[in-house]
Short mmCIF file of C-alpha atoms and ligand atoms in Angstrom, two decimals:
data_model
loop_
_atom_site.label_atom_id
_atom_site.label_comp_id
_atom_site.label_asym_id
_atom_site.label_seq_id
_atom_site.Cartn_x
_atom_site.Cartn_y
_atom_site.Cartn_z
CA MET A 1 0.08 0.48 -0.34
CA THR A 2 1.01 3.56 -0.62
CA GLY A 3 0.10 6.51 1.55
CA ALA A 4 -2.64 8.46 -0.81
CA THR A 5 -5.70 7.19 0.15
CA ILE A 6 -8.82 7.54 -2.75
CA ALA A 7 -13.01 8.13 -0.74
CA VAL A 8 -15.48 5.88 -3.10
CA VAL A 9 -18.53 8.00 -2.48
CA GLY A 10 -21.82 5.25 -2.98
CA GLY A 11 -21.42 1.47 -1.53
CA GLY A 12 -24.07 -0.10 -4.60
CA ILE A 13 -22.34 -2.65 -7.66
CA THR A 14 -20.27 0.60 -8.98
CA GLY A 15 -18.26 1.72 -5.62
CA LEU A 16 -18.45 -2.15 -5.10
CA ALA A 17 -16.38 -3.13 -7.83
CA ALA A 18 -14.53 0.26 -8.14
CA ALA A 19 -12.92 0.54 -4.36
CA TYR A 20 -11.76 -3.31 -5.95
CA GLU A 21 -10.11 -2.69 -8.57
CA LEU A 22 -8.28 0.17 -6.25
CA SER A 23 -7.19 -2.15 -3.66
CA ARG A 24 -6.16 -4.65 -5.80
CA GLY A 25 -2.83 -5.69 -7.38
CA GLY A 26 0.76 -3.64 -5.78
CA ASN A 27 1.20 0.14 -5.44
CA ALA A 28 -2.42 0.16 -4.07
CA PRO A 29 -4.42 3.41 -2.73
CA GLY A 30 -5.58 2.75 0.66
CA VAL A 31 -9.73 3.00 -0.15
CA VAL A 32 -12.52 4.05 1.81
CA LEU A 33 -15.96 3.11 1.13
CA LEU A 34 -18.80 5.91 2.25
CA GLU A 35 -22.07 4.68 1.68
CA ALA A 36 -25.24 6.49 3.00
CA GLY A 37 -27.52 3.73 3.93
CA ASP A 38 -27.36 0.46 6.61
CA ARG A 39 -26.18 -2.03 3.67
CA LEU A 40 -23.79 -2.30 1.33
CA GLY A 41 -25.07 -3.27 -2.77
CA GLY A 42 -27.52 -0.12 -3.43
CA LYS A 43 -30.42 -1.48 -5.94
CA ILE A 44 -29.17 -5.05 -5.56
CA THR A 45 -31.15 -6.60 -2.74
CA THR A 46 -31.98 -9.63 -2.34
CA THR A 47 -34.78 -11.56 0.77
CA GLU A 48 -35.92 -14.21 1.33
CA PHE A 49 -40.16 -14.42 0.13
CA ALA A 50 -42.35 -17.95 0.07
CA GLY A 51 -39.09 -19.99 1.03
CA VAL A 52 -36.57 -18.63 -1.61
CA PRO A 53 -34.38 -16.01 -2.15
CA VAL A 54 -36.14 -13.78 -4.57
CA ASP A 55 -34.60 -10.66 -5.77
CA CYS A 56 -35.63 -7.10 -5.30
CA GLY A 57 -34.42 -5.22 -7.09
CA PRO A 58 -31.99 -6.35 -10.61
CA ASP A 59 -32.72 -10.03 -10.75
CA ALA A 60 -30.63 -11.00 -14.27
CA ILE A 61 -26.59 -9.45 -15.90
CA LEU A 62 -26.91 -9.41 -19.44
CA ALA A 63 -24.27 -11.96 -20.34
CA ARG A 64 -22.79 -10.84 -23.35
CA VAL A 65 -21.46 -7.54 -21.85
CA PRO A 66 -18.82 -9.89 -20.15
CA TRP A 67 -17.48 -7.47 -17.56
CA ALA A 68 -20.12 -9.02 -14.81
CA GLY A 69 -19.68 -12.20 -16.04
CA GLU A 70 -16.00 -11.71 -16.07
CA LEU A 71 -15.86 -10.10 -12.40
CA MET A 72 -18.18 -13.09 -11.02
CA ARG A 73 -15.60 -15.48 -12.13
CA GLU A 74 -12.62 -13.23 -10.43
CA LEU A 75 -13.94 -13.90 -7.39
CA GLY A 76 -14.75 -17.90 -7.89
CA LEU A 77 -18.48 -17.02 -7.86
CA GLY A 78 -17.72 -18.99 -11.54
CA PRO A 79 -19.73 -22.61 -10.68
CA GLN A 80 -22.52 -20.55 -8.47
CA ILE A 81 -24.35 -18.54 -11.87
CA VAL A 82 -26.84 -19.99 -13.32
CA SER A 83 -29.06 -18.83 -16.85
CA PRO A 84 -32.76 -18.46 -17.50
CA ALA A 85 -34.33 -22.35 -17.55
CA ALA A 86 -37.03 -20.39 -19.93
CA ALA A 87 -36.11 -19.58 -23.27
CA GLY A 88 -38.40 -16.59 -24.68
CA ALA A 89 -40.53 -13.99 -23.55
CA SER A 90 -44.52 -12.80 -24.55
CA VAL A 91 -45.67 -9.31 -25.58
CA TYR A 92 -49.23 -8.42 -24.91
CA ALA A 93 -50.71 -7.49 -28.13
CA ARG A 94 -53.87 -7.74 -29.64
CA GLY A 95 -55.63 -9.02 -26.24
CA ARG A 96 -53.79 -11.66 -25.55
CA LEU A 97 -49.46 -12.48 -24.97
CA ARG A 98 -48.29 -13.87 -27.95
CA PRO A 99 -44.09 -15.14 -28.27
CA LEU A 100 -41.69 -12.89 -29.35
CA PRO A 101 -40.75 -13.84 -32.80
CA GLU A 102 -37.41 -14.86 -33.74
CA GLY A 103 -35.15 -12.23 -35.21
CA LEU A 104 -35.54 -9.35 -33.28
CA VAL A 105 -32.63 -7.59 -32.38
CA ARG A 106 -33.07 -5.14 -29.25
CA GLY A 107 -37.29 -5.57 -30.37
CA VAL A 108 -35.63 -4.26 -33.77
CA PRO A 109 -37.35 -7.11 -35.98
CA SER A 110 -34.27 -8.81 -38.71
CA GLN A 111 -36.75 -10.88 -40.07
CA VAL A 112 -40.28 -11.26 -41.93
CA LEU A 113 -41.45 -14.11 -41.89
CA PRO A 114 -41.67 -14.45 -37.83
CA LEU A 115 -43.15 -11.69 -37.48
CA LEU A 116 -45.90 -11.81 -39.79
CA ARG A 117 -46.40 -14.94 -38.45
CA SER A 118 -45.79 -13.66 -34.45
CA GLY A 119 -49.68 -11.60 -34.72
CA ILE A 120 -48.14 -8.84 -32.62
CA LEU A 121 -48.02 -6.05 -35.11
CA SER A 122 -52.12 -5.17 -36.93
CA PRO A 123 -52.28 -5.82 -40.65
CA SER A 124 -51.35 -1.76 -41.01
CA GLY A 125 -48.64 -2.41 -38.63
CA ILE A 126 -47.45 -5.10 -41.20
CA ALA A 127 -47.91 -2.65 -44.37
CA ARG A 128 -46.33 0.33 -42.71
CA ALA A 129 -43.08 -2.06 -41.57
CA GLY A 130 -42.38 -3.15 -44.76
CA LEU A 131 -42.04 -0.22 -46.05
CA ASP A 132 -38.15 -0.35 -44.35
CA LEU A 133 -37.27 -1.88 -46.78
CA VAL A 134 -37.90 0.40 -49.78
CA LEU A 135 -38.14 4.11 -47.98
CA PRO A 136 -34.82 5.98 -48.58
CA ARG A 137 -32.38 6.76 -46.26
CA HIS A 138 -33.37 9.21 -43.70
CA ASN A 139 -31.58 11.91 -41.43
CA HIS A 140 -32.53 12.75 -37.94
CA GLY A 141 -30.20 14.78 -37.00
CA SER A 142 -27.38 14.18 -33.82
CA ASP A 143 -29.29 12.00 -31.54
CA PRO A 144 -32.42 11.34 -32.08
CA THR A 145 -34.65 9.05 -29.88
CA ILE A 146 -35.38 5.47 -30.09
CA ALA A 147 -39.06 6.49 -31.89
CA GLN A 148 -37.48 8.52 -34.59
CA VAL A 149 -35.39 5.81 -35.62
CA ILE A 150 -37.41 3.37 -35.87
CA GLY A 151 -40.13 4.66 -36.00
CA GLY A 152 -39.12 6.27 -39.36
CA ARG A 153 -37.97 3.28 -40.65
CA PHE A 154 -40.55 0.79 -39.40
CA GLY A 155 -43.63 3.18 -38.12
CA LEU A 156 -45.06 3.21 -34.79
CA GLU A 157 -46.84 -0.39 -33.97
CA VAL A 158 -42.82 -1.80 -34.39
CA VAL A 159 -42.02 0.61 -31.47
CA ASP A 160 -45.17 0.70 -29.16
CA ARG A 161 -45.42 -3.01 -29.31
CA LEU A 162 -41.90 -4.39 -29.52
CA VAL A 163 -39.56 -1.98 -29.61
CA GLY A 164 -40.73 -0.34 -26.49
CA PRO A 165 -41.72 -2.49 -24.04
CA LEU A 166 -38.38 -3.90 -24.24
CA LEU A 167 -36.20 -1.46 -24.09
CA SER A 168 -38.80 0.39 -21.35
CA ALA A 169 -38.35 -3.06 -19.75
CA ILE A 170 -34.57 -2.08 -19.05
CA ASN A 171 -34.28 2.02 -18.91
CA ALA A 172 -38.03 2.41 -17.13
CA GLY A 173 -38.06 5.13 -20.48
CA ARG A 174 -39.88 5.49 -23.25
CA ALA A 175 -39.37 5.18 -27.18
CA ASP A 176 -40.34 8.72 -27.88
CA SER A 177 -37.38 10.22 -24.92
CA LEU A 178 -34.70 8.12 -24.59
CA SER A 179 -31.67 8.31 -27.08
CA LEU A 180 -31.36 5.32 -29.33
CA ARG A 181 -27.28 5.81 -29.05
CA ALA A 182 -27.19 6.13 -25.43
CA THR A 183 -29.41 3.23 -24.88
CA ALA A 184 -28.74 0.48 -28.49
CA PRO A 185 -25.64 2.11 -29.59
CA ASP A 186 -25.10 -0.88 -31.96
CA ILE A 187 -28.44 -0.45 -33.56
CA GLU A 188 -28.21 3.22 -33.86
CA ALA A 189 -24.42 2.72 -35.52
CA LEU A 190 -26.10 0.10 -38.24
CA ALA A 191 -29.39 2.58 -38.62
CA SER A 192 -27.35 5.49 -39.31
CA GLY A 193 -25.16 2.88 -41.49
CA SER A 194 -27.87 1.11 -44.27
CA ARG A 195 -30.28 2.22 -45.69
CA SER A 196 -33.02 -0.06 -44.43
CA LEU A 197 -32.22 -1.15 -41.01
CA LEU A 198 -33.77 -4.54 -41.84
CA LEU A 199 -31.34 -5.72 -44.12
CA GLY A 200 -28.59 -4.26 -41.99
CA LEU A 201 -29.20 -6.26 -38.57
CA ARG A 202 -29.82 -9.27 -41.26
CA GLY A 203 -26.25 -9.21 -42.77
CA HIS A 204 -24.90 -7.65 -39.56
CA ARG A 205 -26.18 -11.58 -37.69
CA ARG A 206 -24.47 -12.31 -40.81
CA LYS A 207 -20.69 -11.74 -39.34
CA VAL A 208 -21.51 -12.45 -36.19
CA PRO A 209 -21.97 -15.50 -34.53
CA GLU A 210 -25.39 -17.35 -33.84
CA PRO A 211 -27.00 -15.82 -30.96
CA SER A 212 -27.42 -19.42 -30.01
CA SER A 213 -23.58 -20.32 -29.61
CA LEU A 214 -22.53 -17.83 -27.61
CA GLY A 215 -24.51 -18.67 -24.77
CA PRO A 216 -26.91 -18.04 -22.53
CA LEU A 217 -27.87 -14.41 -22.37
CA PHE A 218 -28.58 -13.57 -19.33
CA ILE A 219 -27.00 -15.12 -16.12
CA SER A 220 -27.68 -14.73 -12.14
CA LEU A 221 -26.25 -16.17 -9.42
CA ARG A 222 -27.48 -19.25 -7.46
CA GLY A 223 -29.15 -17.64 -4.09
CA GLY A 224 -29.58 -14.72 -6.21
CA LEU A 225 -27.55 -10.77 -7.06
CA GLU A 226 -27.13 -10.27 -3.94
CA ARG A 227 -24.32 -12.87 -3.88
CA LEU A 228 -22.24 -11.01 -6.02
CA VAL A 229 -22.36 -8.31 -3.39
CA ASP A 230 -21.17 -10.91 -0.32
CA ARG A 231 -18.53 -11.35 -2.20
CA LEU A 232 -16.88 -8.24 -3.07
CA VAL A 233 -17.35 -7.16 0.55
CA GLU A 234 -15.60 -10.28 2.02
CA GLU A 235 -12.93 -9.24 -0.84
CA LEU A 236 -12.21 -5.81 0.29
CA ARG A 237 -12.41 -6.72 4.25
CA ALA A 238 -9.94 -8.76 3.21
CA ALA A 239 -7.80 -5.99 1.53
CA GLY A 240 -8.22 -3.92 4.41
CA VAL A 241 -10.63 -1.39 2.91
CA GLU A 242 -12.54 0.94 4.92
CA LEU A 243 -15.74 0.75 4.84
CA ARG A 244 -18.99 2.58 6.87
CA THR A 245 -21.96 2.34 6.60
CA GLY A 246 -24.25 4.74 7.60
CA THR A 247 -22.18 7.44 6.02
CA PRO A 248 -23.89 10.04 3.98
CA VAL A 249 -21.25 12.32 1.86
CA THR A 250 -22.66 15.70 2.47
CA GLU A 251 -20.12 18.26 1.43
CA LEU A 252 -16.25 18.10 -1.61
CA GLY A 253 -14.37 20.74 -0.56
CA ARG A 254 -11.14 21.08 -1.53
CA ASP A 255 -8.18 20.61 0.70
CA GLY A 256 -4.70 22.35 -1.49
CA ARG A 257 -4.35 19.58 -3.62
CA ARG A 258 -6.44 17.33 -2.03
CA TRP A 259 -9.89 17.14 -1.41
CA ARG A 260 -11.62 16.78 1.34
CA LEU A 261 -15.49 14.60 2.55
CA ASP A 262 -17.78 15.63 4.85
CA PRO A 263 -18.36 13.56 7.08
CA LEU A 264 -14.54 11.98 6.76
CA ASP A 265 -11.90 13.37 8.95
CA ARG A 266 -8.83 13.43 6.80
CA PRO A 267 -8.62 14.70 3.39
CA VAL A 268 -8.36 11.89 0.52
CA ASP A 269 -6.02 12.21 -2.52
CA GLY A 270 -8.85 11.49 -5.13
CA VAL A 271 -12.74 10.42 -5.14
CA VAL A 272 -15.15 8.48 -6.92
CA LEU A 273 -18.33 9.66 -6.80
CA THR A 274 -20.98 6.60 -7.58
CA ALA A 275 -23.78 7.91 -6.21
CA PRO A 276 -27.18 8.83 -8.11
CA ALA A 277 -26.90 11.82 -9.91
CA PHE A 278 -29.34 14.24 -7.93
CA VAL A 279 -27.14 14.09 -4.80
CA THR A 280 -23.58 14.23 -6.75
CA ALA A 281 -24.54 17.85 -8.53
CA PRO A 282 -24.84 19.49 -5.58
CA LEU A 283 -21.90 17.68 -3.67
CA LEU A 284 -20.00 19.07 -6.67
CA ALA A 285 -21.55 22.76 -7.25
CA GLU A 286 -18.55 24.34 -5.34
CA VAL A 287 -15.42 22.34 -6.96
CA SER A 288 -17.17 21.65 -10.70
CA PRO A 289 -20.32 23.93 -10.83
CA VAL A 290 -20.77 22.62 -14.59
CA ALA A 291 -20.44 19.16 -13.75
CA SER A 292 -22.88 20.29 -11.10
CA LEU A 293 -25.26 21.19 -13.61
CA GLY A 294 -24.66 18.68 -15.56
CA LEU A 295 -25.42 15.72 -13.43
CA ALA A 296 -28.56 17.96 -12.62
CA GLY A 297 -30.03 17.94 -15.74
CA VAL A 298 -30.33 13.21 -15.33
CA VAL A 299 -33.92 12.98 -15.11
CA TYR A 300 -34.81 9.28 -12.87
CA SER A 301 -37.98 7.43 -13.55
CA SER A 302 -39.78 5.35 -10.54
CA VAL A 303 -40.57 1.90 -10.34
CA ALA A 304 -42.90 -0.53 -7.82
CA VAL A 305 -41.82 -4.52 -8.27
CA ALA A 306 -44.27 -5.94 -6.80
CA THR A 307 -43.46 -9.86 -6.47
CA LEU A 308 -46.55 -12.37 -6.22
CA ALA A 309 -46.82 -16.49 -5.42
CA TYR A 310 -49.95 -18.34 -6.44
CA ARG A 311 -51.30 -21.38 -5.81
CA GLU A 312 -50.07 -23.67 -8.86
CA ALA A 313 -53.49 -25.01 -9.30
CA ALA A 314 -54.88 -21.09 -9.60
CA LEU A 315 -52.87 -21.14 -13.41
CA PRO A 316 -55.32 -22.55 -15.68
CA ARG A 317 -51.80 -23.58 -17.47
CA PRO A 318 -48.33 -24.12 -17.67
CA LEU A 319 -46.64 -19.88 -17.53
CA SER A 320 -44.65 -20.67 -21.09
CA GLY A 321 -41.04 -18.60 -21.51
CA SER A 322 -39.50 -16.55 -19.04
CA GLY A 323 -42.64 -13.84 -18.86
CA PHE A 324 -43.84 -10.85 -21.05
CA VAL A 325 -43.73 -7.15 -21.35
CA VAL A 326 -46.75 -4.72 -22.13
CA PRO A 327 -46.66 -1.70 -24.77
CA ARG A 328 -47.92 1.41 -23.38
CA SER A 329 -50.98 1.95 -25.30
CA GLU A 330 -52.59 -1.16 -23.18
CA GLY A 331 -52.76 1.37 -20.63
CA TRP A 332 -51.78 -0.95 -18.58
CA LEU A 333 -50.00 -0.55 -14.69
CA MET A 334 -47.67 -3.41 -15.91
CA THR A 335 -44.99 -2.24 -17.79
CA ALA A 336 -43.29 -6.13 -17.94
CA CYS A 337 -44.01 -9.25 -15.53
CA THR A 338 -41.19 -12.04 -14.61
CA PHE A 339 -42.08 -16.06 -14.50
CA VAL A 340 -39.34 -16.36 -11.06
CA SER A 341 -39.82 -19.32 -10.80
CA SER A 342 -40.06 -20.60 -14.84
CA LYS A 343 -36.86 -18.51 -15.63
CA TRP A 344 -35.03 -20.12 -12.23
CA PRO A 345 -36.05 -22.80 -11.61
CA ALA A 346 -34.55 -23.08 -7.68
CA LEU A 347 -36.76 -20.43 -6.89
CA HIS A 348 -40.51 -22.60 -7.16
CA PRO A 349 -41.29 -23.44 -4.24
CA PRO A 350 -43.54 -26.60 -3.33
CA GLY A 351 -46.94 -26.20 -5.42
CA ARG A 352 -46.34 -22.28 -5.69
CA VAL A 353 -45.44 -20.45 -9.04
CA ILE A 354 -43.57 -16.44 -8.07
CA MET A 355 -44.36 -14.30 -10.33
CA ARG A 356 -42.75 -10.77 -10.39
CA CYS A 357 -44.72 -7.45 -12.05
CA SER A 358 -42.64 -4.46 -12.81
CA ALA A 359 -45.13 -0.60 -12.94
CA GLY A 360 -43.94 2.47 -13.89
CA ARG A 361 -42.09 4.10 -16.01
CA HIS A 362 -41.11 7.98 -17.16
CA GLY A 363 -44.41 9.85 -17.67
CA ASP A 364 -45.93 7.38 -15.25
CA ASN A 365 -45.56 7.43 -11.85
CA ARG A 366 -49.54 6.13 -10.83
CA PRO A 367 -47.36 3.26 -8.86
CA ALA A 368 -46.47 6.72 -6.35
CA ALA A 369 -50.02 7.56 -6.08
CA LEU A 370 -51.44 3.65 -5.20
CA SER A 371 -51.20 1.80 -1.79
CA ASP A 372 -49.35 -1.33 -1.31
CA ASP A 373 -52.74 -3.33 -1.34
CA ASP A 374 -54.15 -1.05 -4.43
CA LEU A 375 -51.21 -1.62 -6.48
CA VAL A 376 -51.03 -6.04 -5.96
CA ASP A 377 -54.97 -5.49 -6.90
CA LEU A 378 -54.79 -3.95 -10.29
CA LEU A 379 -51.47 -5.98 -11.04
CA HIS A 380 -53.30 -9.35 -9.74
CA GLY A 381 -56.38 -7.77 -12.10
CA GLU A 382 -54.08 -7.78 -14.97
CA LEU A 383 -52.25 -10.94 -14.58
CA LYS A 384 -56.03 -12.71 -14.79
CA GLN A 385 -55.80 -10.85 -18.35
CA ALA A 386 -52.67 -11.77 -19.31
CA VAL A 387 -52.53 -15.67 -17.79
CA GLY A 388 -55.98 -16.75 -16.46
CA VAL A 389 -54.95 -16.71 -12.84
CA THR A 390 -58.02 -18.00 -11.40
CA GLU A 391 -57.41 -17.12 -7.39
CA ALA A 392 -55.92 -14.27 -5.22
CA PRO A 393 -51.90 -14.79 -4.73
CA VAL A 394 -51.66 -16.39 -1.30
CA GLN A 395 -48.12 -13.99 -1.33
CA TRP A 396 -46.34 -11.16 -2.12
CA ARG A 397 -44.45 -8.30 -1.20
CA VAL A 398 -43.79 -5.02 -2.77
CA ASP A 399 -40.30 -2.75 -3.42
CA ARG A 400 -40.63 0.30 -4.35
CA TRP A 401 -37.66 2.19 -6.46
CA ASP A 402 -38.67 5.69 -5.76
CA ARG A 403 -35.73 8.15 -8.23
CA SER A 404 -34.24 4.63 -9.52
CA PHE A 405 -33.49 4.37 -13.23
CA PRO A 406 -31.70 7.11 -14.74
CA GLN A 407 -33.42 8.60 -18.30
CA TYR A 408 -30.36 9.04 -21.67
CA GLY A 409 -32.48 11.15 -23.45
CA PRO A 410 -31.01 12.88 -26.14
CA GLY A 411 -27.27 14.86 -25.63
CA HIS A 412 -27.00 12.33 -22.30
CA LEU A 413 -23.71 10.99 -23.94
CA ALA A 414 -22.78 14.51 -24.47
CA ARG A 415 -23.47 15.61 -21.63
CA ALA A 416 -21.09 12.97 -19.67
CA ASP A 417 -18.55 13.59 -22.22
CA ARG A 418 -19.26 17.63 -20.53
CA ILE A 419 -18.93 16.58 -17.10
CA ASP A 420 -16.22 13.49 -17.43
CA ALA A 421 -13.81 16.65 -19.67
CA ALA A 422 -14.96 19.64 -16.58
CA LEU A 423 -13.72 17.44 -14.00
CA ALA A 424 -10.45 16.17 -15.56
CA VAL A 425 -9.67 20.27 -15.70
CA GLY A 426 -11.21 21.62 -13.04
CA ALA A 427 -10.80 18.86 -10.48
CA PRO A 428 -8.24 16.75 -11.33
CA GLY A 429 -8.64 13.25 -9.21
CA VAL A 430 -12.58 13.38 -8.69
CA VAL A 431 -13.82 11.08 -11.14
CA VAL A 432 -18.50 10.35 -11.12
CA THR A 433 -19.63 7.65 -12.62
CA GLY A 434 -22.20 4.69 -12.91
CA ALA A 435 -25.83 4.26 -13.80
CA SER A 436 -25.80 8.14 -14.27
CA MET A 437 -23.40 8.69 -16.92
CA ARG A 438 -22.71 5.21 -19.18
CA GLY A 439 -25.03 2.71 -19.16
CA VAL A 440 -27.62 1.27 -16.47
CA GLY A 441 -27.24 -2.05 -16.44
CA ILE A 442 -25.03 -4.13 -13.35
CA ALA A 443 -22.44 -5.09 -16.54
CA ALA A 444 -21.78 -1.50 -17.50
CA CYS A 445 -22.12 -0.67 -14.44
CA VAL A 446 -19.00 -2.65 -13.77
CA ARG A 447 -17.05 -1.88 -16.49
CA GLN A 448 -17.81 2.32 -15.75
CA ALA A 449 -16.59 1.51 -12.19
CA ARG A 450 -13.49 -0.74 -12.65
CA ASP A 451 -12.30 2.25 -15.17
CA ALA A 452 -12.64 4.57 -13.09
CA GLY A 453 -10.51 3.14 -10.20
CA ARG A 454 -7.73 2.44 -12.90
CA LYS A 455 -8.54 6.55 -13.63
CA VAL A 456 -8.22 7.77 -10.30
CA TRP A 457 -5.56 5.58 -9.38
CA PRO A 458 -3.38 5.61 -12.62
CA GLY A 459 -0.40 4.29 -10.32
CA ALA A 460 -1.69 1.14 -10.29
CA LEU A 461 0.87 -1.29 -10.49
CA PRO A 462 -0.53 -4.16 -13.07
CA HIS A 463 -2.08 -7.32 -11.47
C1 FAD B 501 -36.59 -2.60 -10.07
C2 FAD B 501 -34.97 -2.80 -10.92
C3 FAD B 501 -35.03 -3.72 -11.61
C4 FAD B 501 -33.63 -3.72 -11.98
N1 FAD B 501 -32.80 -4.70 -13.15
C5 FAD B 501 -32.02 -5.31 -13.58
C6 FAD B 501 -31.69 -6.11 -14.28
O1 FAD B 501 -32.52 -7.04 -14.53
N2 FAD B 501 -30.60 -6.25 -14.50
C7 FAD B 501 -29.07 -5.62 -14.96
O2 FAD B 501 -28.58 -5.41 -15.13
N3 FAD B 501 -30.06 -3.62 -14.32
C8 FAD B 501 -30.94 -4.01 -13.30
N4 FAD B 501 -31.03 -3.07 -12.96
C9 FAD B 501 -30.09 -1.60 -12.86
C10 FAD B 501 -29.41 -1.61 -12.10
O3 FAD B 501 -30.04 -2.40 -10.58
C11 FAD B 501 -28.89 -0.22 -11.81
O4 FAD B 501 -28.63 0.47 -12.49
C12 FAD B 501 -27.02 -0.78 -10.58
O5 FAD B 501 -27.40 -1.42 -10.12
C13 FAD B 501 -26.63 0.70 -10.19
O6 FAD B 501 -25.71 0.73 -9.77
P1 FAD B 501 -25.08 1.78 -8.93
O7 FAD B 501 -23.92 1.54 -7.99
O8 FAD B 501 -23.94 2.75 -10.52
O9 FAD B 501 -26.80 2.79 -7.88
P2 FAD B 501 -27.19 2.01 -6.65
O10 FAD B 501 -27.24 0.70 -6.84
O11 FAD B 501 -28.21 3.10 -6.47
O12 FAD B 501 -25.50 3.01 -5.70
C14 FAD B 501 -25.25 3.76 -5.20
C15 FAD B 501 -25.61 3.75 -4.12
O13 FAD B 501 -25.01 5.17 -3.14
C16 FAD B 501 -25.88 5.82 -2.34
N5 FAD B 501 -25.58 6.93 -2.10
C17 FAD B 501 -26.66 7.59 -1.86
N6 FAD B 501 -26.57 8.95 -1.32
C18 FAD B 501 -24.68 9.25 -0.79
C19 FAD B 501 -24.77 9.70 -0.32
N7 FAD B 501 -24.65 11.36 -0.34
N8 FAD B 501 -23.22 9.19 0.36
C20 FAD B 501 -23.32 8.21 0.24
N9 FAD B 501 -23.82 7.19 -0.14
C21 FAD B 501 -24.72 7.64 -0.98
C22 FAD B 501 -26.78 4.49 -2.08
O14 FAD B 501 -27.35 4.44 -0.44
C23 FAD B 501 -26.74 3.64 -2.89
O15 FAD B 501 -25.82 2.28 -2.12
C24 FAD B 501 -32.59 -2.55 -11.93
C25 FAD B 501 -32.57 -1.44 -11.56
C26 FAD B 501 -33.62 -1.17 -10.64
C27 FAD B 501 -34.69 0.10 -10.07
#
């Protein structure tokens, strides 16, 4: 260890992974992690429900974005990695659940026949989608929304019934306000590089390995995602990282060439800020007004997650696939439902079936106005319609995630660049990272965290 100290603010996955990166190898600085809450892990939390460990927040990690899986394996958790048993999801469209067709890339079609057969689009929606093949290239400006690009190529039904629900399940956002570049950069690159997006995607799929040969799309851990938090905490303790919970940081200021954080009793040489943007913005007001202003502009949406257990006998038929999404145009409270017991067979208590319903997205804050009882009643009513459940749930719980999903609107990535640049010039040694900046998913948070660790402490020796 050197005499230097780096402070990490926030003990979610980003803060924990940044502290891990900083504490590894030779020449590591002292690391102190300050977490406002009384536990570590942030949005990653697993608690027992119906006798099995069910995640309250995130429940799966995108495996093809490798960083979280790599971290798990590095921490010795490889043998604990599990992947969903049930493949394929559905969408509630035109009065019933319909399996999503083959060939979708984040909801964008790359094959015609499966889309036609799916019954998801109306005849006029299909005709409009086909225009993608003949419409001329269109310039949407520098950072268009998902709806502008995908709607422009395939029409608004594809946006409403496919792309919107799938992306909103990840971002709790709306296709007409999220930046395509920030949320699906691969699609944006194809859309700007080829006239027909369907043909562009098809050409791209030919060049890359078959999705089925790449292994599972999602992964989790036996016992729930909180096992990753537990293992990281164990590792950090062993490395001598000081972990302080119940310690909200309320001020950040200069101390000569070092940094002072209230309530930390000593100055530090570098700071990694991983709390939500609305927390970090006021902290930076004095040391970098430009970065502070940028972060203050990040809008968040809130969601509620209701986990329901039913008697297995209350279902008219076994649930098929991993769950379903609901288009905004249906007007439902529910945005998505995971068939927990089908997706993760270890979470199938005898005679019970567990489902997890999400409600709320950008521009739809109805869950906030509902009591837990009313929320569950309404979601149960929608489940009756979707899967035909015949009895009330035997057990339920509601987790509310207020201001939890940063919305990457047009200009978000340019804002993140401005924040980085302002800090590099005006507050060297201070880095902002995590879900507020460059990726909401856990894998993207891990990548950012490890980059931030190396950025704030470039003196680290190879591990
Ligand atoms: C319901 C839900 C479902 C999700 N599902 C998935 C999924 O399936 N897969 C996936 O990849 N992602 C999912 N996500 C997104 C993902 O969980 C988050 O984006 C990610 O966990 C964010 O990690 P983070 O460390 O950046 O932030 P957080 O987890 O929010 O951690 C930030 C931490 O900072 C702390 N803090 C706040 N203020 C202060 C302060 N003043 N001082 C010190 N500490 C402070 C907070 O208490 C918190 O612990 C989901 C999110 C939610 C809410």
